[in-house]
PDB file of C-alpha atoms in Angstrom:
ATOM      1  CA  ALA A 110       2.738  -5.234 -15.951  1.00  0.00           C
ATOM      2  CA  GLN A 111       0.350  -2.533 -14.322  1.00  0.00           C
ATOM      3  CA  THR A 112       0.958   1.096 -14.150  1.00  0.00           C
ATOM      4  CA  VAL A 113      -1.368   3.583 -11.950  1.00  0.00           C
ATOM      5  CA  THR A 114      -0.367   7.396 -12.474  1.00  0.00           C
ATOM      6  CA  GLN A 115      -2.413  10.168  -9.739  1.00  0.00           C
ATOM      7  CA  SER A 116      -1.712  13.156 -11.833  1.00  0.00           C
ATOM      8  CA  GLN A 117      -2.971  15.449  -8.790  1.00  0.00           C
ATOM      9  CA  PRO A 118      -0.474  15.646  -6.081  1.00  0.00           C
ATOM     10  CA  GLU A 119      -2.105  17.905  -3.967  1.00  0.00           C
ATOM     11  CA  MET A 120      -6.179  18.784  -3.853  1.00  0.00           C
ATOM     12  CA  SER A 121      -7.911  20.668  -0.711  1.00  0.00           C
ATOM     13  CA  VAL A 122     -11.609  20.545   0.327  1.00  0.00           C
ATOM     14  CA  GLN A 123     -13.290  22.597   2.451  1.00  0.00           C
ATOM     15  CA  GLU A 124     -14.928  20.829   4.575  1.00  0.00           C
ATOM     16  CA  ALA A 125     -18.301  19.496   4.090  1.00  0.00           C
ATOM     17  CA  GLU A 126     -17.704  19.721   0.468  1.00  0.00           C
ATOM     18  CA  THR A 127     -17.375  17.284  -2.249  1.00  0.00           C
ATOM     19  CA  VAL A 128     -14.004  16.798  -3.599  1.00  0.00           C
ATOM     20  CA  THR A 129     -13.242  13.819  -7.184  1.00  0.00           C
ATOM     21  CA  LEU A 130      -9.207  12.407  -6.434  1.00  0.00           C
ATOM     22  CA  SER A 131      -7.980  11.399 -10.262  1.00  0.00           C
ATOM     23  CA  CYS A 132      -6.568   7.927 -11.286  1.00  0.00           C
ATOM     24  CA  THR A 133      -5.989   6.038 -14.499  1.00  0.00           C
ATOM     25  CA  TYR A 134      -4.163   2.845 -14.710  1.00  0.00           C
ATOM     26  CA  ASP A 135      -3.449   0.782 -17.602  1.00  0.00           C
ATOM     27  CA  THR A 136      -3.402  -3.133 -17.786  1.00  0.00           C
ATOM     28  CA  SER A 137      -2.892  -6.280 -20.000  1.00  0.00           C
ATOM     29  CA  GLU A 138      -5.233  -8.337 -17.486  1.00  0.00           C
ATOM     30  CA  SER A 139      -8.935  -8.892 -18.209  1.00  0.00           C
ATOM     31  CA  ASP A 140      -9.828  -9.335 -14.254  1.00  0.00           C
ATOM     32  CA  TYR A 141      -8.504  -7.199 -12.494  1.00  0.00           C
ATOM     33  CA  TYR A 142      -9.222  -4.802  -8.682  1.00  0.00           C
ATOM     34  CA  LEU A 143      -8.930  -1.943  -7.878  1.00  0.00           C
ATOM     35  CA  PHE A 144      -8.369  -0.373  -4.928  1.00  0.00           C
ATOM     36  CA  TRP A 145      -8.465   3.221  -3.316  1.00  0.00           C
ATOM     37  CA  TYR A 146      -6.330   3.502   0.187  1.00  0.00           C
ATOM     38  CA  LYS A 147      -6.298   5.967   2.127  1.00  0.00           C
ATOM     39  CA  GLN A 148      -2.868   7.380   4.775  1.00  0.00           C
ATOM     40  CA  PRO A 149      -3.341   9.772   7.407  1.00  0.00           C
ATOM     41  CA  PRO A 150       0.556  10.370   9.040  1.00  0.00           C
ATOM     42  CA  SER A 151       2.764   7.767  10.531  1.00  0.00           C
ATOM     43  CA  ARG A 152      -0.566   6.045  10.549  1.00  0.00           C
ATOM     44  CA  GLN A 153      -1.268   2.321   8.993  1.00  0.00           C
ATOM     45  CA  MET A 154      -3.056   2.328   5.482  1.00  0.00           C
ATOM     46  CA  ILE A 155      -6.621   1.296   5.348  1.00  0.00           C
ATOM     47  CA  LEU A 156      -8.853   0.220   2.858  1.00  0.00           C
ATOM     48  CA  VAL A 157     -11.045   3.337   1.661  1.00  0.00           C
ATOM     49  CA  ILE A 158     -13.155   1.576  -1.350  1.00  0.00           C
ATOM     50  CA  ARG A 159     -12.056  -1.270  -3.454  1.00  0.00           C
ATOM     51  CA  GLN A 160     -13.776  -2.088  -7.399  1.00  0.00           C
ATOM     52  CA  GLU A 161     -13.967  -5.361  -9.093  1.00  0.00           C
ATOM     53  CA  ALA A 162     -13.147  -4.379 -12.772  1.00  0.00           C
ATOM     54  CA  TYR A 163     -15.949  -7.207 -13.924  1.00  0.00           C
ATOM     55  CA  LYS A 164     -18.346  -5.158 -11.724  1.00  0.00           C
ATOM     56  CA  GLN A 165     -20.170  -1.945 -14.074  1.00  0.00           C
ATOM     57  CA  GLN A 166     -21.742  -0.533 -10.917  1.00  0.00           C
ATOM     58  CA  ASN A 167     -20.082   1.396  -8.988  1.00  0.00           C
ATOM     59  CA  ALA A 168     -19.062   0.569  -5.616  1.00  0.00           C
ATOM     60  CA  THR A 169     -20.084   2.858  -2.610  1.00  0.00           C
ATOM     61  CA  GLU A 170     -19.212   3.084   0.585  1.00  0.00           C
ATOM     62  CA  ASN A 171     -21.304   5.575   2.817  1.00  0.00           C
ATOM     63  CA  ARG A 172     -19.511   8.938   1.340  1.00  0.00           C
ATOM     64  CA  PHE A 173     -16.844   7.216  -0.422  1.00  0.00           C
ATOM     65  CA  SER A 174     -18.021   6.370  -4.617  1.00  0.00           C
ATOM     66  CA  VAL A 175     -16.312   5.574  -7.508  1.00  0.00           C
ATOM     67  CA  ASN A 176     -16.469   6.411 -10.662  1.00  0.00           C
ATOM     68  CA  PHE A 177     -14.865   3.478 -13.076  1.00  0.00           C
ATOM     69  CA  GLN A 178     -14.780   4.017 -16.580  1.00  0.00           C
ATOM     70  CA  LYS A 179     -13.430   0.944 -17.407  1.00  0.00           C
ATOM     71  CA  ALA A 180     -12.619   1.000 -20.975  1.00  0.00           C
ATOM     72  CA  ALA A 181     -11.358   5.494 -20.721  1.00  0.00           C
ATOM     73  CA  LYS A 182      -9.330   3.420 -17.816  1.00  0.00           C
ATOM     74  CA  SER A 183     -10.466   5.929 -15.079  1.00  0.00           C
ATOM     75  CA  PHE A 184     -11.412   5.296 -11.877  1.00  0.00           C
ATOM     76  CA  SER A 185     -11.313   8.492  -9.889  1.00  0.00           C
ATOM     77  CA  LEU A 186     -12.581   9.101  -5.496  1.00  0.00           C
ATOM     78  CA  LYS A 187     -15.510  11.153  -4.534  1.00  0.00           C
ATOM     79  CA  ILE A 188     -16.066  12.104  -1.328  1.00  0.00           C
ATOM     80  CA  SER A 189     -19.094  13.541  -0.519  1.00  0.00           C
ATOM     81  CA  ASP A 190     -19.756  15.889   3.057  1.00  0.00           C
ATOM     82  CA  SER A 191     -15.733  15.841   2.793  1.00  0.00           C
ATOM     83  CA  GLN A 192     -14.546  16.072   7.224  1.00  0.00           C
ATOM     84  CA  LEU A 193     -11.428  16.878   8.653  1.00  0.00           C
ATOM     85  CA  GLY A 194     -10.786  13.694   9.540  1.00  0.00           C
ATOM     86  CA  ASP A 195     -10.066  12.481   5.565  1.00  0.00           C
ATOM     87  CA  ALA A 196      -7.214  15.045   5.626  1.00  0.00           C
ATOM     88  CA  ALA A 197      -4.880  12.252   4.730  1.00  0.00           C
ATOM     89  CA  MET A 198      -2.520  10.819   1.585  1.00  0.00           C
ATOM     90  CA  TYR A 199      -5.264   8.639  -0.495  1.00  0.00           C
ATOM     91  CA  PHE A 200      -3.351   6.189  -3.145  1.00  0.00           C
ATOM     92  CA  CYS A 201      -5.158   4.186  -6.011  1.00  0.00           C
ATOM     93  CA  ALA A 202      -4.030   0.916  -6.649  1.00  0.00           C
ATOM     94  CA  SER A 203      -4.759  -2.332  -8.526  1.00  0.00           C
ATOM     95  CA  ASP A 204      -3.595  -6.357  -8.252  1.00  0.00           C
ATOM     96  CA  ALA A 205      -4.504  -8.695 -11.041  1.00  0.00           C
ATOM     97  CA  GLY A 206      -6.442 -10.610  -8.811  1.00  0.00           C
ATOM     98  CA  GLY A 207      -6.637 -14.559  -8.758  1.00  0.00           C
ATOM     99  CA  THR A 208      -3.476 -15.865  -7.467  1.00  0.00           C
ATOM    100  CA  SER A 209      -2.102 -11.698  -7.553  1.00  0.00           C
ATOM    101  CA  TYR A 210      -4.130 -11.112  -5.106  1.00  0.00           C
ATOM    102  CA  GLY A 211      -2.930  -8.369  -2.581  1.00  0.00           C
ATOM    103  CA  LYS A 212       0.235  -7.997  -4.948  1.00  0.00           C
ATOM    104  CA  LEU A 213      -0.587  -4.182  -5.532  1.00  0.00           C
ATOM    105  CA  THR A 214       0.897  -2.137  -8.081  1.00  0.00           C
ATOM    106  CA  PHE A 215       0.208   1.922  -6.539  1.00  0.00           C
ATOM    107  CA  GLY A 216       0.672   5.118  -7.521  1.00  0.00           C
ATOM    108  CA  GLN A 217       2.745   8.023  -6.469  1.00  0.00           C
ATOM    109  CA  GLY A 218      -0.905   9.561  -4.126  1.00  0.00           C
ATOM    110  CA  THR A 219      -2.703  12.702  -3.923  1.00  0.00           C
ATOM    111  CA  ILE A 220      -2.654  14.550  -0.508  1.00  0.00           C
ATOM    112  CA  LEU A 221      -5.828  15.943   0.436  1.00  0.00           C
ATOM    113  CA  THR A 222      -6.036  18.571   2.890  1.00  0.00           C
ATOM    114  CA  VAL A 223      -9.973  20.306   4.514  1.00  0.00           C
ATOM    115  CA  HIS A 224     -10.092  23.279   5.904  1.00  0.00           C
ATOM    116  CA  PRO A 225     -12.701  24.230   8.531  1.00  0.00           C
TER     117      PRO A 225
ATOM    118  CA  GLU B  90      -8.651  -8.664  16.629  1.00  0.00           C
ATOM    119  CA  ALA B  91      -4.694  -7.065  16.546  1.00  0.00           C
ATOM    120  CA  GLY B  92      -3.157  -5.843  14.036  1.00  0.00           C
ATOM    121  CA  VAL B  93      -0.388  -6.607  12.099  1.00  0.00           C
ATOM    122  CA  ALA B  94       2.641  -5.071  13.846  1.00  0.00           C
ATOM    123  CA  GLN B  95       5.602  -4.068  12.901  1.00  0.00           C
ATOM    124  CA  SER B  96       9.043  -3.627  14.756  1.00  0.00           C
ATOM    125  CA  PRO B  97      11.379  -1.339  15.392  1.00  0.00           C
ATOM    126  CA  ARG B  98       9.392   1.794  14.263  1.00  0.00           C
ATOM    127  CA  TYR B  99      11.945   3.795  13.522  1.00  0.00           C
ATOM    128  CA  LYS B 100      16.060   2.983  12.801  1.00  0.00           C
ATOM    129  CA  ILE B 101      18.342   5.157  12.323  1.00  0.00           C
ATOM    130  CA  ILE B 102      21.684   3.554  10.478  1.00  0.00           C
ATOM    131  CA  GLU B 103      24.878   5.153   8.863  1.00  0.00           C
ATOM    132  CA  LYS B 104      25.216   3.347   4.530  1.00  0.00           C
ATOM    133  CA  ARG B 105      27.280  -0.326   4.832  1.00  0.00           C
ATOM    134  CA  GLN B 106      26.058  -1.178   8.504  1.00  0.00           C
ATOM    135  CA  SER B 107      23.219  -3.760   8.288  1.00  0.00           C
ATOM    136  CA  VAL B 108      19.172  -3.723  10.062  1.00  0.00           C
ATOM    137  CA  ALA B 109      16.287  -6.018  10.760  1.00  0.00           C
ATOM    138  CA  PHE B 110      12.773  -5.475  10.585  1.00  0.00           C
ATOM    139  CA  TRP B 111      10.116  -8.102  12.594  1.00  0.00           C
ATOM    140  CA  CYS B 112       6.397  -8.316  11.459  1.00  0.00           C
ATOM    141  CA  ASN B 113       3.896 -10.136  12.768  1.00  0.00           C
ATOM    142  CA  PRO B 114       0.782 -10.953  11.063  1.00  0.00           C
ATOM    143  CA  ILE B 115      -2.699 -10.709  11.872  1.00  0.00           C
ATOM    144  CA  SER B 116      -3.603 -14.296  13.067  1.00  0.00           C
ATOM    145  CA  GLY B 117      -4.697 -16.683  10.125  1.00  0.00           C
ATOM    146  CA  HIS B 118      -3.104 -14.927   7.850  1.00  0.00           C
ATOM    147  CA  ALA B 119      -1.613 -17.080   5.458  1.00  0.00           C
ATOM    148  CA  THR B 120       0.129 -14.256   3.233  1.00  0.00           C
ATOM    149  CA  LEU B 121       1.790 -11.262   3.620  1.00  0.00           C
ATOM    150  CA  TYR B 122       3.722  -8.865   2.123  1.00  0.00           C
ATOM    151  CA  TRP B 123       7.304  -6.572   2.429  1.00  0.00           C
ATOM    152  CA  TYR B 124       6.515  -3.600   0.600  1.00  0.00           C
ATOM    153  CA  GLN B 125       9.124  -0.253   0.479  1.00  0.00           C
ATOM    154  CA  GLN B 126       7.594   3.105   0.222  1.00  0.00           C
ATOM    155  CA  ILE B 127       9.837   6.024  -0.668  1.00  0.00           C
ATOM    156  CA  LEU B 128       9.229   9.559   0.496  1.00  0.00           C
ATOM    157  CA  GLY B 129       7.248  10.505  -1.975  1.00  0.00           C
ATOM    158  CA  GLN B 130       5.680   7.128  -3.588  1.00  0.00           C
ATOM    159  CA  GLY B 131       3.628   4.536  -3.443  1.00  0.00           C
ATOM    160  CA  PRO B 132       4.689   1.492  -2.312  1.00  0.00           C
ATOM    161  CA  LYS B 133       6.550  -1.138  -4.687  1.00  0.00           C
ATOM    162  CA  LEU B 134       5.515  -4.334  -3.302  1.00  0.00           C
ATOM    163  CA  LEU B 135       9.446  -6.992  -1.979  1.00  0.00           C
ATOM    164  CA  ILE B 136       8.098  -9.730  -1.628  1.00  0.00           C
ATOM    165  CA  GLN B 137       4.540 -12.167  -1.451  1.00  0.00           C
ATOM    166  CA  PHE B 138       4.920 -15.513   1.285  1.00  0.00           C
ATOM    167  CA  GLN B 139       2.601 -17.485   1.300  1.00  0.00           C
ATOM    168  CA  ASN B 140       2.621 -19.986   4.716  1.00  0.00           C
ATOM    169  CA  ASN B 141       6.539 -20.218   5.243  1.00  0.00           C
ATOM    170  CA  GLY B 142       7.158 -20.338   1.210  1.00  0.00           C
ATOM    171  CA  VAL B 143       8.270 -17.669  -1.048  1.00  0.00           C
ATOM    172  CA  VAL B 144       5.260 -17.099  -3.871  1.00  0.00           C
ATOM    173  CA  ASP B 145       7.089 -13.807  -4.626  1.00  0.00           C
ATOM    174  CA  ASP B 146      10.294 -12.212  -4.487  1.00  0.00           C
ATOM    175  CA  SER B 147      11.056 -10.447  -8.267  1.00  0.00           C
ATOM    176  CA  GLN B 148      11.081  -6.990  -7.157  1.00  0.00           C
ATOM    177  CA  LEU B 149      13.800  -7.449  -3.864  1.00  0.00           C
ATOM    178  CA  PRO B 150      17.399  -6.150  -4.652  1.00  0.00           C
ATOM    179  CA  LYS B 151      18.635  -9.932  -3.705  1.00  0.00           C
ATOM    180  CA  ASP B 152      22.763  -8.629  -2.964  1.00  0.00           C
ATOM    181  CA  ARG B 153      21.797  -6.825  -0.158  1.00  0.00           C
ATOM    182  CA  PHE B 154      18.056  -7.701   0.943  1.00  0.00           C
ATOM    183  CA  SER B 155      16.548 -11.206   2.433  1.00  0.00           C
ATOM    184  CA  ALA B 156      13.733 -11.983   4.014  1.00  0.00           C
ATOM    185  CA  GLU B 157      11.952 -15.299   5.745  1.00  0.00           C
ATOM    186  CA  ARG B 158       9.525 -16.261   6.785  1.00  0.00           C
ATOM    187  CA  LEU B 159      10.133 -19.602   9.194  1.00  0.00           C
ATOM    188  CA  LYS B 160       7.554 -20.653  10.864  1.00  0.00           C
ATOM    189  CA  GLY B 161       4.564 -19.410   8.597  1.00  0.00           C
ATOM    190  CA  VAL B 162       3.890 -16.453  11.338  1.00  0.00           C
ATOM    191  CA  ASP B 163       6.794 -13.723  11.905  1.00  0.00           C
ATOM    192  CA  SER B 164       8.300 -12.801   9.282  1.00  0.00           C
ATOM    193  CA  THR B 165      12.198 -10.652   9.204  1.00  0.00           C
ATOM    194  CA  LEU B 166      13.470  -8.292   6.605  1.00  0.00           C
ATOM    195  CA  LYS B 167      16.895  -7.794   6.607  1.00  0.00           C
ATOM    196  CA  ILE B 168      19.275  -5.156   4.198  1.00  0.00           C
ATOM    197  CA  GLN B 169      23.153  -5.715   4.253  1.00  0.00           C
ATOM    198  CA  PRO B 170      24.928  -3.554   3.302  1.00  0.00           C
ATOM    199  CA  ALA B 171      22.157  -0.477   3.713  1.00  0.00           C
ATOM    200  CA  LYS B 172      22.484   1.878   1.108  1.00  0.00           C
ATOM    201  CA  LEU B 173      21.491   6.097   1.746  1.00  0.00           C
ATOM    202  CA  GLU B 174      19.044   4.952  -1.097  1.00  0.00           C
ATOM    203  CA  ASP B 175      17.190   2.255   0.643  1.00  0.00           C
ATOM    204  CA  SER B 176      16.015   5.459   3.011  1.00  0.00           C
ATOM    205  CA  ALA B 177      12.045   4.605   3.237  1.00  0.00           C
ATOM    206  CA  VAL B 178       9.351   3.147   5.320  1.00  0.00           C
ATOM    207  CA  TYR B 179       9.109  -0.402   5.118  1.00  0.00           C
ATOM    208  CA  LEU B 180       5.348  -1.761   5.328  1.00  0.00           C
ATOM    209  CA  CYS B 181       4.295  -5.128   5.768  1.00  0.00           C
ATOM    210  CA  ALA B 182       0.387  -6.402   5.221  1.00  0.00           C
ATOM    211  CA  SER B 183      -1.201  -9.669   5.246  1.00  0.00           C
ATOM    212  CA  THR B 184      -4.254 -11.355   3.998  1.00  0.00           C
ATOM    213  CA  GLY B 185      -6.429 -14.299   4.818  1.00  0.00           C
ATOM    214  CA  THR B 186      -9.090 -14.100   1.719  1.00  0.00           C
ATOM    215  CA  GLY B 187      -9.825 -10.915   1.243  1.00  0.00           C
ATOM    216  CA  GLU B 188      -8.736  -7.783   2.461  1.00  0.00           C
ATOM    217  CA  LEU B 189      -5.060  -6.908   2.539  1.00  0.00           C
ATOM    218  CA  PHE B 190      -4.470  -5.170   5.874  1.00  0.00           C
ATOM    219  CA  PHE B 191      -1.175  -3.229   7.057  1.00  0.00           C
ATOM    220  CA  GLY B 192       1.339  -2.431   9.674  1.00  0.00           C
ATOM    221  CA  GLU B 193       2.034   1.158  10.471  1.00  0.00           C
ATOM    222  CA  GLY B 194       5.438   0.629   8.740  1.00  0.00           C
ATOM    223  CA  SER B 195       9.285   0.925  10.229  1.00  0.00           C
ATOM    224  CA  ARG B 196      10.758   4.057   8.417  1.00  0.00           C
ATOM    225  CA  LEU B 197      14.368   3.808   7.918  1.00  0.00           C
ATOM    226  CA  THR B 198      16.907   6.371   7.135  1.00  0.00           C
ATOM    227  CA  VAL B 199      20.416   5.673   5.842  1.00  0.00           C
ATOM    228  CA  LEU B 200      23.136   8.811   7.091  1.00  0.00           C
TER     229      LEU B 200
END
């Protein structure tokens, strides 16, 4: 079984500044994937970034990057140069890969507010 | 490319009534999922289909929930009879061999 914990119910950031969202997880799987999803109000969930657990290098997608600490089971998301359009609920999620790919376990979510 | 389509977007019913939600995945996506998202929580997987077969329905409350994907394309999720605690957004997602794509969800309110 997998568990994902997001300890920050809400975060806020000034436009153009940097913010980090925290996530910890627990799993008994040796091979797994970690994800950050963005869910704007009343809109569909979209993938922000994905990390394969076997890769040591942290994933990066433009202004979004992760700090993956496998031993600590930590997976934080850094958003640089924050924009108003980044305001949304952010979910950290994991799955076991293989035949379990897509069977995501989600955290509780972090609401991100971006101030102009 | 069209995304995952879901309907209805909103539904209000009274407890003990029935409701059905429909999902049309992205064309060619063999795997389809239904997730339940209760307000203030992360989504929880209900059921996974591979083509028209059920892969995992271990989290589906089978006494009141049912789902089908008869021709391996569209899927229907039904709740009968509904309870107050079923108030949630029901998300459909699909994947081919890579990224998971979600629909906008169907918001159910049970009074």
